[in-house]
PDB file of C-alpha atoms in Angstrom:
ATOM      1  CA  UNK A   6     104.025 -17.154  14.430  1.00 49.00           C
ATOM      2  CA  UNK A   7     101.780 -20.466  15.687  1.00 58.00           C
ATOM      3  CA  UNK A   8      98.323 -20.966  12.886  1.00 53.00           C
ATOM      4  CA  UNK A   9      95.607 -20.321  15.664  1.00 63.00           C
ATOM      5  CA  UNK A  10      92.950 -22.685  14.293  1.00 65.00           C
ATOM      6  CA  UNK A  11      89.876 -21.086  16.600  1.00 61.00           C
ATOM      7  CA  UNK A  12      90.752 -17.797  14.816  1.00 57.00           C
ATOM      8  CA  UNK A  13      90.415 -19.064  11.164  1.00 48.00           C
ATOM      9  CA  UNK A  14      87.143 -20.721  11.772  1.00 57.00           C
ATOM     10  CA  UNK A  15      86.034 -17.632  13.684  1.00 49.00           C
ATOM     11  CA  UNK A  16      87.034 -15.508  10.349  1.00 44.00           C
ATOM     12  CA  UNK A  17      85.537 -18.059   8.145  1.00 46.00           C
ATOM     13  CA  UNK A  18      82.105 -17.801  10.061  1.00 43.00           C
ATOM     14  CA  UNK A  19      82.719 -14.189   9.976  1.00 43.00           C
ATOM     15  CA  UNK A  20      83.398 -14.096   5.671  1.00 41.00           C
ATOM     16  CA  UNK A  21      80.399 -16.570   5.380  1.00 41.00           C
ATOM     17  CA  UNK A  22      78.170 -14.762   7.310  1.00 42.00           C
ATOM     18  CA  UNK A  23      78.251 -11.431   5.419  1.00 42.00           C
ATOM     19  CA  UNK A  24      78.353 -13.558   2.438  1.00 45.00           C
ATOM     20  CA  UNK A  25      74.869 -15.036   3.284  1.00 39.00           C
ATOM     21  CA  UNK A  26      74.022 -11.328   4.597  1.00 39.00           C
ATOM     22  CA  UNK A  27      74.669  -9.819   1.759  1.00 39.00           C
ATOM     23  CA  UNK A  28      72.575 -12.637  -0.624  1.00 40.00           C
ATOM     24  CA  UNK A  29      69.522 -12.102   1.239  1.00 43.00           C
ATOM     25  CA  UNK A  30      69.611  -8.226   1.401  1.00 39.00           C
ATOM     26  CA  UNK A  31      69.462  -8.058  -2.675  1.00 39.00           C
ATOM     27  CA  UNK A  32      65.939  -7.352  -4.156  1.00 40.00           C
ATOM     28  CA  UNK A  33      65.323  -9.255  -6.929  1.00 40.00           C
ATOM     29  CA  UNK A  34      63.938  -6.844  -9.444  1.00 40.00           C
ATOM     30  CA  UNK A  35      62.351  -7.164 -13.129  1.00 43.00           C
ATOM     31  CA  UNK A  36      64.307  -4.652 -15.723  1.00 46.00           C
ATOM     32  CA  UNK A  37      61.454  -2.641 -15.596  1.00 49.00           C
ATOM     33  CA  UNK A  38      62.032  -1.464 -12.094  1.00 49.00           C
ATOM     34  CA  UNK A  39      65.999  -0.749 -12.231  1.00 84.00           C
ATOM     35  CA  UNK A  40      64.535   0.933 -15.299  1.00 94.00           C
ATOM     36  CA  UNK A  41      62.561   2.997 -13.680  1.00 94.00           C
ATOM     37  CA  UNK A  42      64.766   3.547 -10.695  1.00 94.00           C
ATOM     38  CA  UNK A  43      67.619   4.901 -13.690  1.00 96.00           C
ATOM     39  CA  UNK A  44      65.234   6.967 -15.021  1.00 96.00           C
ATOM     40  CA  UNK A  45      63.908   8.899 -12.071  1.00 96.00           C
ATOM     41  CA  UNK A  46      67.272   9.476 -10.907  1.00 95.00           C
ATOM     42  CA  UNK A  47      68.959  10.689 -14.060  1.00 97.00           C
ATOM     43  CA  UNK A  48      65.337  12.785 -14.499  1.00 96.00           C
ATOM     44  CA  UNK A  49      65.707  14.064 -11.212  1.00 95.00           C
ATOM     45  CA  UNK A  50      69.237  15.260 -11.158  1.00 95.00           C
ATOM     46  CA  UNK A  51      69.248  16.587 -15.317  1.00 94.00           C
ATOM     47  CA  UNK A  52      66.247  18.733 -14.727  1.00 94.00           C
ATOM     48  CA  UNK A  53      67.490  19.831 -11.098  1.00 92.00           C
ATOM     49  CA  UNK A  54      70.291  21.065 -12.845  1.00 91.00           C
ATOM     50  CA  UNK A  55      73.035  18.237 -11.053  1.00 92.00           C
ATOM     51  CA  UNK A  56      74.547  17.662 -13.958  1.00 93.00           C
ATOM     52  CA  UNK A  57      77.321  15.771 -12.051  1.00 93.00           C
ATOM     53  CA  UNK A  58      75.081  13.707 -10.804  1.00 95.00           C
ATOM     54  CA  UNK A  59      73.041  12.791 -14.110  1.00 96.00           C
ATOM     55  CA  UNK A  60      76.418  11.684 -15.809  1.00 95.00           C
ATOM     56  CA  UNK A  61      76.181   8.657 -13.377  1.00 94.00           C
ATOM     57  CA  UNK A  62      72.838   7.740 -15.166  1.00 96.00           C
ATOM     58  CA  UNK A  63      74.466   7.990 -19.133  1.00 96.00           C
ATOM     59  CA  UNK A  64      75.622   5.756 -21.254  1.00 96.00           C
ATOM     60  CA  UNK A  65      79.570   6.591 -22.452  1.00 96.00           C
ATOM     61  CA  UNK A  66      77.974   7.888 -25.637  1.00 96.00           C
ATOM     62  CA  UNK A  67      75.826  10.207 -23.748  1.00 96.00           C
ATOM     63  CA  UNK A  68      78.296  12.105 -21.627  1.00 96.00           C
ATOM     64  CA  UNK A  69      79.032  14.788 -24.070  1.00 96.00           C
ATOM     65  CA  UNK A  70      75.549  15.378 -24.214  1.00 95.00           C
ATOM     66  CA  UNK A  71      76.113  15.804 -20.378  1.00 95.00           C
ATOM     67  CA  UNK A  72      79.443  18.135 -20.519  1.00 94.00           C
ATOM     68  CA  UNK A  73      77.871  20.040 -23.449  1.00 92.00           C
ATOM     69  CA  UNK A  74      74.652  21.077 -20.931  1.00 89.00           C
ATOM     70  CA  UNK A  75      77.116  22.356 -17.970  1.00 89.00           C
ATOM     71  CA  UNK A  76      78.875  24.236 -20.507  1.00 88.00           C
ATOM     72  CA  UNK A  77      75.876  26.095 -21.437  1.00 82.00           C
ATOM     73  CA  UNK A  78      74.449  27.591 -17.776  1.00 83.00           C
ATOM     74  CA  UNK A  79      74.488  31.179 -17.677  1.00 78.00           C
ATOM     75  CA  UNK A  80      74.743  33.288 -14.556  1.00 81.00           C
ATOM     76  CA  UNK A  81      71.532  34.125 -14.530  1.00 78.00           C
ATOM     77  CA  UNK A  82      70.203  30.799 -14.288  1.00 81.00           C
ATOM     78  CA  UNK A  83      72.177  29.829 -11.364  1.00 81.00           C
ATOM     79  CA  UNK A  84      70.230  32.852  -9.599  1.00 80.00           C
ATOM     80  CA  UNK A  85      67.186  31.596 -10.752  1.00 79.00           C
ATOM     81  CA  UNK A  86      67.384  28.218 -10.025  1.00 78.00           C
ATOM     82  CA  UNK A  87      68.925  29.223  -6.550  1.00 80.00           C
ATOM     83  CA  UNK A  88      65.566  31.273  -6.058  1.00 77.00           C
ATOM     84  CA  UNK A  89      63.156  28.763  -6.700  1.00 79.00           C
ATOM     85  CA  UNK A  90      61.252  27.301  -3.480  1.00 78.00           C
ATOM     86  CA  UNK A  91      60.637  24.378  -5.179  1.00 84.00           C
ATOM     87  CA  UNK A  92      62.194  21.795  -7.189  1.00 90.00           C
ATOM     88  CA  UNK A  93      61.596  19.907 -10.373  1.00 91.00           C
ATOM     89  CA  UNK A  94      59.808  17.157 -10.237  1.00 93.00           C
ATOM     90  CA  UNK A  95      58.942  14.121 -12.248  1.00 96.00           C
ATOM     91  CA  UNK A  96      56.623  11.592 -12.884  1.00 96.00           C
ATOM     92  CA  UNK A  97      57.521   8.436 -15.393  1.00 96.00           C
ATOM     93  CA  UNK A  98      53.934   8.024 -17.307  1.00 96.00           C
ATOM     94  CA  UNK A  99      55.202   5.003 -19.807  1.00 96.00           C
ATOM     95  CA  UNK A 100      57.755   2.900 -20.294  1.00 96.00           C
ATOM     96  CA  UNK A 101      57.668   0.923 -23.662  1.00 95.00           C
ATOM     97  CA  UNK A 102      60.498  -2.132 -23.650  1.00 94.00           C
ATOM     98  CA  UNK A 103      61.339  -1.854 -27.456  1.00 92.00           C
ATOM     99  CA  UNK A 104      63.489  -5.308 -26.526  1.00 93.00           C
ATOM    100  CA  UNK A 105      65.584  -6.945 -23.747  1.00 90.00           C
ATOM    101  CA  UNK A 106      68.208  -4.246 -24.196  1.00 93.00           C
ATOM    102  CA  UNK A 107      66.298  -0.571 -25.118  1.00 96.00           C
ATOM    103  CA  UNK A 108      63.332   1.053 -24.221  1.00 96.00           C
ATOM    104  CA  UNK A 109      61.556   4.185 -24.065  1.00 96.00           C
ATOM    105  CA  UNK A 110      60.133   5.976 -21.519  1.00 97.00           C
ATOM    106  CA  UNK A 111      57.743   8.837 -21.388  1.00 97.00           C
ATOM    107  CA  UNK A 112      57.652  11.588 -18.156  1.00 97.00           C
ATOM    108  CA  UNK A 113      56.620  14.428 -17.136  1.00 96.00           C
ATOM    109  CA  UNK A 114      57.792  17.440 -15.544  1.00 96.00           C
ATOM    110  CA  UNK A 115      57.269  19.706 -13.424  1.00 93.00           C
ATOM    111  CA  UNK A 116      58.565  22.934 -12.423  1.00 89.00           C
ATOM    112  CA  UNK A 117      61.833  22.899 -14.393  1.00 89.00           C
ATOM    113  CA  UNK A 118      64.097  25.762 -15.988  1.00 84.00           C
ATOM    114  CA  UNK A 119      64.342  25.460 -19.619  1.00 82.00           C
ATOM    115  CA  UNK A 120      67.623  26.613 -21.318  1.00 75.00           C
ATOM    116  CA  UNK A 121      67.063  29.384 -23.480  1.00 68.00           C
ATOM    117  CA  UNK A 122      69.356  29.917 -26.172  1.00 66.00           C
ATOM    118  CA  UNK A 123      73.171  30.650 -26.069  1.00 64.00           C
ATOM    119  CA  UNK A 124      73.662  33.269 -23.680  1.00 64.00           C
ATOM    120  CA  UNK A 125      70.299  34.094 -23.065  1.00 66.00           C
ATOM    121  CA  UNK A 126      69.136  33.143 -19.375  1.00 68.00           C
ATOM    122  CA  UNK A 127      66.688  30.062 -19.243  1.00 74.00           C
ATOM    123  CA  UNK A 128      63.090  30.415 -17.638  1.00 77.00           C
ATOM    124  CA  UNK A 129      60.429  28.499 -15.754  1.00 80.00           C
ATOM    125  CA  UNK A 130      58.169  25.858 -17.074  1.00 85.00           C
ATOM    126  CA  UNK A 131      55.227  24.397 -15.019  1.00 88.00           C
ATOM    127  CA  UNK A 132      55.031  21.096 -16.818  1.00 93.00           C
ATOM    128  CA  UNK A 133      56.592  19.432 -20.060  1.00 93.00           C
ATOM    129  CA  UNK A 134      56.653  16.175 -21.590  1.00 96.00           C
ATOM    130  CA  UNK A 135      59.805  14.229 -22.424  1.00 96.00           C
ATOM    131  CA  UNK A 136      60.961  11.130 -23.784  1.00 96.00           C
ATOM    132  CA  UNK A 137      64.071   9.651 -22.593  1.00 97.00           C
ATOM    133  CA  UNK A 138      65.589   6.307 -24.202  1.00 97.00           C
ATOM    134  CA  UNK A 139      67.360   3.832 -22.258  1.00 97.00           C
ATOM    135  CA  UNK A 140      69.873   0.798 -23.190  1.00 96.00           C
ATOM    136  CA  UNK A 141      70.602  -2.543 -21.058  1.00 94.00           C
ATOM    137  CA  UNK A 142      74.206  -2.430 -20.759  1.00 90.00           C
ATOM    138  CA  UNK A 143      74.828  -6.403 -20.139  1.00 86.00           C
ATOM    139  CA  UNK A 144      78.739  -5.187 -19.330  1.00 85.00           C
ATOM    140  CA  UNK A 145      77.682  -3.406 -16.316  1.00 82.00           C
ATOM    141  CA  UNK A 146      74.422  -5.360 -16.097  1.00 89.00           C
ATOM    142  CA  UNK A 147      72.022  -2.032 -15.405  1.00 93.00           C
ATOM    143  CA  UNK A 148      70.224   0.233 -17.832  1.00 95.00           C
ATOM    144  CA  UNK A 149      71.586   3.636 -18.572  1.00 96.00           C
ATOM    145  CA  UNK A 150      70.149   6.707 -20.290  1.00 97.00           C
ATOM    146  CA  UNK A 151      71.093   7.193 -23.562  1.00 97.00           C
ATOM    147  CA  UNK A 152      71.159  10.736 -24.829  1.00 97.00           C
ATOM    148  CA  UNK A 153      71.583  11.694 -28.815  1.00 95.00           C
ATOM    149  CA  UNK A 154      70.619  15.428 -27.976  1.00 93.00           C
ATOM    150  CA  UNK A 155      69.863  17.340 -24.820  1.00 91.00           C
ATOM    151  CA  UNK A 156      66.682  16.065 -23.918  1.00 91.00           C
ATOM    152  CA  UNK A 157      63.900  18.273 -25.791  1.00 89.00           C
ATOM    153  CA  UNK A 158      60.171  18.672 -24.747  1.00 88.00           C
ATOM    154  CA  UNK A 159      57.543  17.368 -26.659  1.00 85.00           C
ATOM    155  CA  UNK A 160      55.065  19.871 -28.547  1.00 75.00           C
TER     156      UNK A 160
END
């Protein structure tokens, strides 16, 4: 087999190319806004009742927390939620950095099933408060929702 030296620049080009492709397509973003990017996703799935997609948004810790909540839906809030028209929604209203690696962050929402008790169905709720908390993981270099509890509403 003959080295083809027009084909390993080509390739090189190629590599270097979608290298420098690549470099320029990455936003450079403050940790407030992967923050808030973590947080309205986890937010979104958790209180749409995905809870296989809010374990992507946990810390380790956290993803009993997660486990324990799909072990709790009863049939008859699968109906429900299947009825509803429309989804939860949620709005982050403040995000306090407690330091480069935690914060906490305040949101509301809306239209959201509320788990009820142990074998009792859940029911609708027009709007609740919540506070989420949040850690830097420098491993993985993104923040992650940290759960020590399902998350409650605020009274």
């Amino acid at each position: 087999m003959k080295f083809n030296i027009r084909i390993a620049i080509f390739n090189t080009l190629l590599v270097l190319a979608g290298i420098v492709v690549s470099a320029c397509n990455k936003q450079k973003e403050g940790p407030e806004t992967t923050l808030e990017e973590r947080v309205d996703s986890f937010a979104n799935a958790y209180f749409n009742w995905q809870f296989f997609k809010a374990i992507n948004h946990v810390t380790p810790e956290s993803e009993k927390w997660m486990r324990y909540a799909a072990s709790q839906v009863h049939p008859a809030d699968l109906k429900l939620i299947n009825e509803q028209e429309m989804k939860a929604s949620v709005e982050i209203d403040d995000i306090e950095l407690t330091n480069d690696t935690s914060a906490k962050v305040k949101i509301s929402v809306s239209n959201y099933m509320r788990m009820d008790t142990i074998g009792n169905a859940g029911r609708m709720i027009d709007e609740a408060k919540f506070i989420l908390y949040a850690r830097y993981r420098t491993d993985k270099k993104k923040w992650m929702i940290h759960l020590t509890d399902l998350p409650r509403h605020e009274k």
